[in-house]
Amino acid sequence: SLIQIFFSNDFDIVHTWQDYCNIYGGIAALVAGIDRIIMSARTMPPPQKGRLASRQGRSYKECYQLLLDSDRVILTHNSEFGSLEYLDWLGPPESKHVTIHNGLDLSFQKDRGKKKFDLRSNLGIENDSMIVGYVGRFTTDKRPWLFLKVAEMILLNGRHSESTPSRELEEWFVHNEGQADNSVKGDNSRLEKQGPIHFVMVGDGPQFEKAKKIVGESEIMNGSVHLVGFSSEVESYLRNFDCFLLTSKVEGLPNVIIEAQSCGVPVVATNVGGSRECFVEGETGLLAMNGTPEEIGMLLTEVLT
């Protein structure tokens, strides 16, 4: 069908997006004689993705290499990290790979001096409190259990020092991270001197209800961790955050980090994908090289105090 579409229209360029479309769209465009074929990828090559993606992509390497043999074809990536991973996987000349970072249309912030709503009043948060925020899907690649573990650790070292950590959260953390967290007693006491601290998570997904149940049953997190769910007012939430925390395991070039900074919010991010390419280390954000709760807690303390 694509071959027929490309043949029947006077196209000069075909742009394809993601591995499956790159392969089938790229082959169709070559057969149809298109002058220029631009394939785009993000995150990691199929062998480094989930089991299903790896199985589906068993023949992708050979197909990509055949496509890139043509002087009509290039492969773009939205992060330098991802581009290098594809280069290592496919082995073509570097001239065949182009990194084009994601941009952000700032026109949505034409009223950026105004807050659409008072987040603190809406969620019952004290005016003198600090807010660490999260915006994203509640899925495995975003690791919501890590965000909650960081929140619990910081709250446990503050107002809730005599409380008991959530056993269900610990089991969720260990199941996904493969080891028990022995660093929950990290020193984040400096944060308490700044005033109360709250954690706000915006977004939904298959793990949202589990996270909500854990927070609701926790004597430490209940009332201090707020799960908002889906919202079309992301910018308004971002503007109210004192720090944005990215806990992802897999990323391409995370737009949300760029959006947070455009609202004047510093970021702390795990060292995944192109996250480190989105901010100036030590100026607009800090990078968690190991991604442990203790390390992230220390970085949050550095940002907020």
CSV table of C-alpha atoms in Angstrom, one decimal:
chain,number,residue,atom,x,y,z
A,1,SER,CA,0.0,0.0,0.0
A,2,LEU,CA,2.8,2.4,0.8
A,3,ILE,CA,4.5,1.7,-2.5
A,4,GLN,CA,1.3,2.6,-4.3
A,5,ILE,CA,0.9,5.8,-2.3
A,6,PHE,CA,4.5,6.8,-2.9
A,7,PHE,CA,4.3,6.0,-6.7
A,8,SER,CA,1.0,7.9,-7.1
A,9,ASN,CA,2.2,11.1,-5.6
A,10,ASP,CA,5.0,13.5,-6.5
A,11,PHE,CA,6.9,13.2,-3.2
A,12,ASP,CA,10.5,14.5,-2.9
A,13,ILE,CA,11.0,13.3,0.7
A,14,VAL,CA,9.6,10.5,2.8
A,15,HIS,CA,10.1,10.8,6.6
A,16,THR,CA,9.5,7.7,8.7
A,17,TRP,CA,9.4,7.4,12.5
A,18,GLN,CA,10.4,4.5,14.7
A,19,ASP,CA,11.9,1.1,13.8
A,20,TYR,CA,8.8,-0.7,12.4
A,21,CYS,CA,7.9,2.3,10.1
A,22,ASN,CA,11.5,3.0,9.2
A,23,ILE,CA,11.9,-0.5,7.9
A,24,TYR,CA,8.7,-0.9,6.0
A,25,GLY,CA,8.3,2.7,5.0
A,26,GLY,CA,12.0,2.9,4.0
A,27,ILE,CA,11.8,-0.1,1.8
A,28,ALA,CA,8.6,1.1,0.1
A,29,ALA,CA,10.1,4.5,-0.5
A,30,LEU,CA,13.2,3.0,-2.0
A,31,VAL,CA,11.1,0.8,-4.3
A,32,ALA,CA,9.1,3.8,-5.3
A,33,GLY,CA,12.2,5.8,-6.2
A,34,ILE,CA,11.8,8.6,-3.6
A,35,ASP,CA,14.8,11.0,-3.8
A,36,ARG,CA,15.3,11.4,-0.1
A,37,ILE,CA,14.4,9.1,2.8
A,38,ILE,CA,14.8,10.4,6.4
A,39,MET,CA,14.3,7.7,9.0
A,40,SER,CA,14.0,8.8,12.7
A,41,ALA,CA,14.5,6.7,15.8
A,42,ARG,CA,14.5,7.4,19.6
A,43,THR,CA,15.5,5.6,22.8
A,44,MET,CA,17.5,2.4,22.2
A,45,PRO,CA,17.9,-0.1,19.4
A,46,PRO,CA,15.5,-3.1,19.4
A,47,PRO,CA,17.9,-5.6,21.1
A,48,GLN,CA,18.1,-3.3,24.1
A,49,LYS,CA,14.4,-2.8,24.4
A,50,GLY,CA,11.8,-5.2,25.9
A,51,ARG,CA,11.6,-8.9,24.9
A,52,LEU,CA,8.8,-8.3,22.4
A,53,ALA,CA,10.6,-5.4,20.6
A,54,SER,CA,13.7,-7.5,20.5
A,55,ARG,CA,11.9,-10.5,18.9
A,56,GLN,CA,10.1,-8.3,16.4
A,57,GLY,CA,13.3,-6.6,15.5
A,58,ARG,CA,15.4,-9.7,14.8
A,59,SER,CA,15.7,-8.9,11.1
A,60,TYR,CA,15.8,-5.1,11.6
A,61,LYS,CA,19.5,-4.9,11.7
A,62,GLU,CA,20.0,-6.4,8.3
A,63,CYS,CA,17.2,-4.2,6.9
A,64,TYR,CA,18.6,-1.0,8.4
A,65,GLN,CA,22.0,-1.8,7.0
A,66,LEU,CA,20.6,-2.4,3.5
A,67,LEU,CA,18.6,0.8,3.6
A,68,LEU,CA,21.6,2.8,4.8
A,69,ASP,CA,23.7,1.5,2.0
A,70,SER,CA,21.6,3.8,-0.3
A,71,ASP,CA,22.9,7.3,-0.7
A,72,ARG,CA,19.2,8.4,-0.5
A,73,VAL,CA,18.8,7.3,3.1
A,74,ILE,CA,19.9,8.8,6.5
A,75,LEU,CA,18.9,7.9,10.0
A,76,THR,CA,18.2,10.7,12.6
A,77,HIS,CA,17.9,10.4,16.3
A,78,ASN,CA,16.6,12.8,19.0
A,79,SER,CA,19.6,12.3,21.3
A,80,GLU,CA,23.3,11.9,20.9
A,81,PHE,CA,23.1,9.0,23.3
A,82,GLY,CA,20.6,7.1,21.2
A,83,SER,CA,22.5,8.0,18.0
A,84,LEU,CA,25.7,6.4,19.3
A,85,GLU,CA,23.8,3.3,20.4
A,86,TYR,CA,22.4,2.9,16.9
A,87,LEU,CA,25.8,3.5,15.4
A,88,ASP,CA,27.3,0.8,17.6
A,89,TRP,CA,24.5,-1.6,16.7
A,90,LEU,CA,24.4,-1.0,12.9
A,91,GLY,CA,28.0,0.0,12.2
A,92,PRO,CA,27.4,2.5,9.3
A,93,PRO,CA,29.5,5.6,8.7
A,94,GLU,CA,28.7,8.5,11.1
A,95,SER,CA,27.7,10.6,8.2
A,96,LYS,CA,24.6,8.4,8.0
A,97,HIS,CA,23.5,9.5,11.5
A,98,VAL,CA,22.2,12.9,12.4
A,99,THR,CA,21.2,14.0,15.9
A,100,ILE,CA,18.3,16.5,16.0
A,101,HIS,CA,17.3,17.4,19.6
A,102,ASN,CA,13.6,17.9,20.4
A,103,GLY,CA,12.5,21.5,20.5
A,104,LEU,CA,9.8,23.2,22.5
A,105,ASP,CA,7.2,25.6,21.2
A,106,LEU,CA,7.1,28.4,23.8
A,107,SER,CA,4.0,29.9,22.4
A,108,PHE,CA,2.0,27.9,25.0
A,109,GLN,CA,3.6,30.0,27.6
A,110,LYS,CA,2.5,33.4,26.4
A,111,ASP,CA,0.8,34.0,29.7
A,112,ARG,CA,3.7,32.5,31.7
A,113,GLY,CA,3.5,35.3,34.3
A,114,LYS,CA,0.1,34.1,35.5
A,115,LYS,CA,-0.7,30.9,37.4
A,116,LYS,CA,-3.9,29.2,36.2
A,117,PHE,CA,-4.6,27.8,39.6
A,118,ASP,CA,-3.1,27.7,43.1
A,119,LEU,CA,-1.8,24.2,43.4
A,120,ARG,CA,-1.2,24.5,47.1
A,121,SER,CA,-4.8,25.4,47.9
A,122,ASN,CA,-6.1,22.7,45.5
A,123,LEU,CA,-4.1,19.9,47.2
A,124,GLY,CA,-4.1,21.3,50.7
A,125,ILE,CA,-0.4,22.0,50.8
A,126,GLU,CA,1.1,24.6,53.2
A,127,ASN,CA,2.2,27.9,51.6
A,128,ASP,CA,5.7,27.6,53.1
A,129,SER,CA,6.2,24.1,51.8
A,130,MET,CA,8.5,22.9,48.9
A,131,ILE,CA,7.1,20.8,46.1
A,132,VAL,CA,9.0,18.1,44.2
A,133,GLY,CA,7.1,17.2,41.1
A,134,TYR,CA,6.7,14.4,38.6
A,135,VAL,CA,4.9,14.4,35.2
A,136,GLY,CA,4.7,11.2,33.2
A,137,ARG,CA,3.1,7.8,32.7
A,138,PHE,CA,2.8,5.3,35.5
A,139,THR,CA,4.6,2.6,33.6
A,140,THR,CA,7.7,0.4,34.2
A,141,ASP,CA,10.0,2.5,32.1
A,142,LYS,CA,9.2,5.6,34.2
A,143,ARG,CA,9.8,3.8,37.6
A,144,PRO,CA,7.1,5.4,39.8
A,145,TRP,CA,8.2,3.1,42.6
A,146,LEU,CA,11.6,5.0,42.6
A,147,PHE,CA,9.9,8.4,42.9
A,148,LEU,CA,7.8,7.1,45.8
A,149,LYS,CA,10.9,5.5,47.5
A,150,VAL,CA,12.7,8.8,47.4
A,151,ALA,CA,9.7,10.6,48.8
A,152,GLU,CA,9.3,8.0,51.6
A,153,MET,CA,13.0,8.2,52.5
A,154,ILE,CA,13.0,12.0,52.7
A,155,LEU,CA,9.7,12.1,54.7
A,156,LEU,CA,11.0,9.4,57.0
A,157,ASN,CA,14.1,11.4,57.8
A,158,GLY,CA,11.9,14.4,58.6
A,159,ARG,CA,8.6,14.7,60.3
A,160,HIS,CA,7.9,10.9,60.2
A,161,SER,CA,11.1,9.6,61.8
A,162,GLU,CA,9.1,7.2,64.1
A,163,SER,CA,6.9,5.8,61.4
A,164,THR,CA,7.2,2.5,59.6
A,165,PRO,CA,8.1,2.4,55.9
A,166,SER,CA,5.6,0.8,53.5
A,167,ARG,CA,6.3,-3.0,53.1
A,168,GLU,CA,4.4,-3.1,49.8
A,169,LEU,CA,6.5,-0.2,48.4
A,170,GLU,CA,9.7,-2.0,49.5
A,171,GLU,CA,8.5,-5.2,47.7
A,172,TRP,CA,7.6,-3.3,44.6
A,173,PHE,CA,11.0,-1.6,44.6
A,174,VAL,CA,12.9,-4.8,45.1
A,175,HIS,CA,10.9,-6.7,42.5
A,176,ASN,CA,11.9,-4.1,39.9
A,177,GLU,CA,15.3,-3.0,41.0
A,178,GLY,CA,16.5,-6.5,41.8
A,179,GLN,CA,17.9,-5.6,45.3
A,180,ALA,CA,16.8,-4.3,48.6
A,181,ASP,CA,17.4,-0.6,49.2
A,182,ASN,CA,19.8,-0.3,52.1
A,183,SER,CA,20.2,3.5,51.9
A,184,VAL,CA,16.9,4.7,53.2
A,185,LYS,CA,18.5,6.4,56.1
A,186,GLY,CA,20.3,9.0,54.0
A,187,ASP,CA,20.7,12.4,55.6
A,188,ASN,CA,18.2,14.8,54.1
A,189,SER,CA,17.6,16.7,57.4
A,190,ARG,CA,18.5,20.0,55.8
A,191,LEU,CA,15.3,19.9,53.8
A,192,GLU,CA,13.2,20.0,56.9
A,193,LYS,CA,14.8,23.3,57.9
A,194,GLN,CA,13.5,24.8,54.7
A,195,GLY,CA,9.9,24.0,55.7
A,196,PRO,CA,7.5,21.1,54.9
A,197,ILE,CA,8.1,19.1,51.7
A,198,HIS,CA,5.5,17.6,49.4
A,199,PHE,CA,5.6,15.4,46.4
A,200,VAL,CA,3.2,15.7,43.5
A,201,MET,CA,2.8,13.2,40.7
A,202,VAL,CA,0.9,14.1,37.6
A,203,GLY,CA,-0.1,11.5,35.1
A,204,ASP,CA,-1.8,8.1,34.8
A,205,GLY,CA,-1.2,4.6,33.5
A,206,PRO,CA,-1.4,0.9,34.4
A,207,GLN,CA,0.6,1.3,37.6
A,208,PHE,CA,-1.3,4.4,38.9
A,209,GLU,CA,-3.8,2.5,41.1
A,210,LYS,CA,-1.1,0.5,42.7
A,211,ALA,CA,0.9,3.6,43.5
A,212,LYS,CA,-2.3,5.3,44.8
A,213,LYS,CA,-3.0,2.4,47.1
A,214,ILE,CA,0.5,2.4,48.5
A,215,VAL,CA,0.4,6.1,49.2
A,216,GLY,CA,-3.1,5.9,50.7
A,217,GLU,CA,-2.1,3.2,53.2
A,218,SER,CA,1.3,4.7,54.1
A,219,GLU,CA,1.5,6.6,57.4
A,220,ILE,CA,4.5,8.4,56.0
A,221,MET,CA,3.4,9.4,52.5
A,222,ASN,CA,-0.4,9.9,53.0
A,223,GLY,CA,-1.0,13.6,53.0
A,224,SER,CA,2.5,14.5,51.8
A,225,VAL,CA,2.5,12.6,48.4
A,226,HIS,CA,-0.3,13.7,46.0
A,227,LEU,CA,-1.3,11.6,43.0
A,228,VAL,CA,-3.2,13.9,40.7
A,229,GLY,CA,-3.8,11.6,37.8
A,230,PHE,CA,-4.3,12.8,34.2
A,231,SER,CA,-4.3,16.6,33.8
A,232,SER,CA,-4.5,18.9,30.8
A,233,GLU,CA,-3.0,21.6,33.0
A,234,VAL,CA,0.6,20.3,33.0
A,235,GLU,CA,2.2,23.7,32.6
A,236,SER,CA,0.3,25.1,35.7
A,237,TYR,CA,1.6,22.2,37.8
A,238,LEU,CA,5.2,22.6,36.5
A,239,ARG,CA,5.2,26.3,37.4
A,240,ASN,CA,4.3,25.4,41.0
A,241,PHE,CA,7.1,22.9,41.4
A,242,ASP,CA,10.3,23.8,43.2
A,243,CYS,CA,12.1,20.9,41.6
A,244,PHE,CA,11.2,18.4,38.9
A,245,LEU,CA,12.4,14.8,39.4
A,246,LEU,CA,12.8,12.3,36.5
A,247,THR,CA,13.2,8.7,37.7
A,248,SER,CA,13.0,7.0,34.3
A,249,LYS,CA,14.8,3.8,33.3
A,250,VAL,CA,14.4,4.4,29.6
A,251,GLU,CA,14.2,7.7,27.7
A,252,GLY,CA,14.9,9.2,24.3
A,253,LEU,CA,15.1,12.9,24.8
A,254,PRO,CA,12.7,13.7,27.7
A,255,ASN,CA,10.6,16.7,26.6
A,256,VAL,CA,9.3,17.1,30.1
A,257,ILE,CA,12.7,18.1,31.4
A,258,ILE,CA,12.8,20.8,28.7
A,259,GLU,CA,9.3,21.9,29.6
A,260,ALA,CA,10.1,22.1,33.3
A,261,GLN,CA,13.2,24.3,32.7
A,262,SER,CA,11.1,26.6,30.4
A,263,CYS,CA,9.0,27.2,33.5
A,264,GLY,CA,12.0,28.1,35.5
A,265,VAL,CA,12.1,24.8,37.4
A,266,PRO,CA,15.4,23.0,38.1
A,267,VAL,CA,15.6,19.3,37.5
A,268,VAL,CA,17.1,16.2,39.0
A,269,ALA,CA,17.2,13.3,36.5
A,270,THR,CA,18.5,9.8,36.3
A,271,ASN,CA,21.3,9.2,33.8
A,272,VAL,CA,19.2,7.6,31.0
A,273,GLY,CA,19.0,8.2,27.3
A,274,GLY,CA,19.5,11.8,26.4
A,275,SER,CA,18.4,13.2,29.8
A,276,ARG,CA,21.9,14.7,30.4
A,277,GLU,CA,21.6,16.5,27.1
A,278,CYS,CA,18.6,18.4,28.2
A,279,PHE,CA,20.1,20.6,30.9
A,280,VAL,CA,23.3,22.3,32.0
A,281,GLU,CA,24.8,20.2,34.8
A,282,GLY,CA,25.2,22.2,38.0
A,283,GLU,CA,23.2,25.2,36.6
A,284,THR,CA,19.7,24.1,35.6
A,285,GLY,CA,19.8,20.6,36.9
A,286,LEU,CA,21.7,17.7,38.5
A,287,LEU,CA,22.3,14.2,37.2
A,288,ALA,CA,21.9,11.1,39.3
A,289,MET,CA,24.6,8.8,37.9
A,290,ASN,CA,23.6,5.7,39.9
A,291,GLY,CA,19.9,6.5,40.4
A,292,THR,CA,19.6,5.1,44.0
A,293,PRO,CA,17.1,6.7,46.4
A,294,GLU,CA,20.0,7.9,48.6
A,295,GLU,CA,21.8,9.6,45.7
A,296,ILE,CA,18.6,11.2,44.4
A,297,GLY,CA,17.7,12.4,47.9
A,298,MET,CA,21.1,14.1,48.2
A,299,LEU,CA,20.7,15.8,44.9
A,300,LEU,CA,17.2,17.1,45.8
A,301,THR,CA,18.7,18.4,49.1
A,302,GLU,CA,21.3,20.3,47.1
A,303,VAL,CA,18.8,21.8,44.7
A,304,LEU,CA,16.2,22.8,47.4
A,305,THR,CA,18.5,24.1,50.1
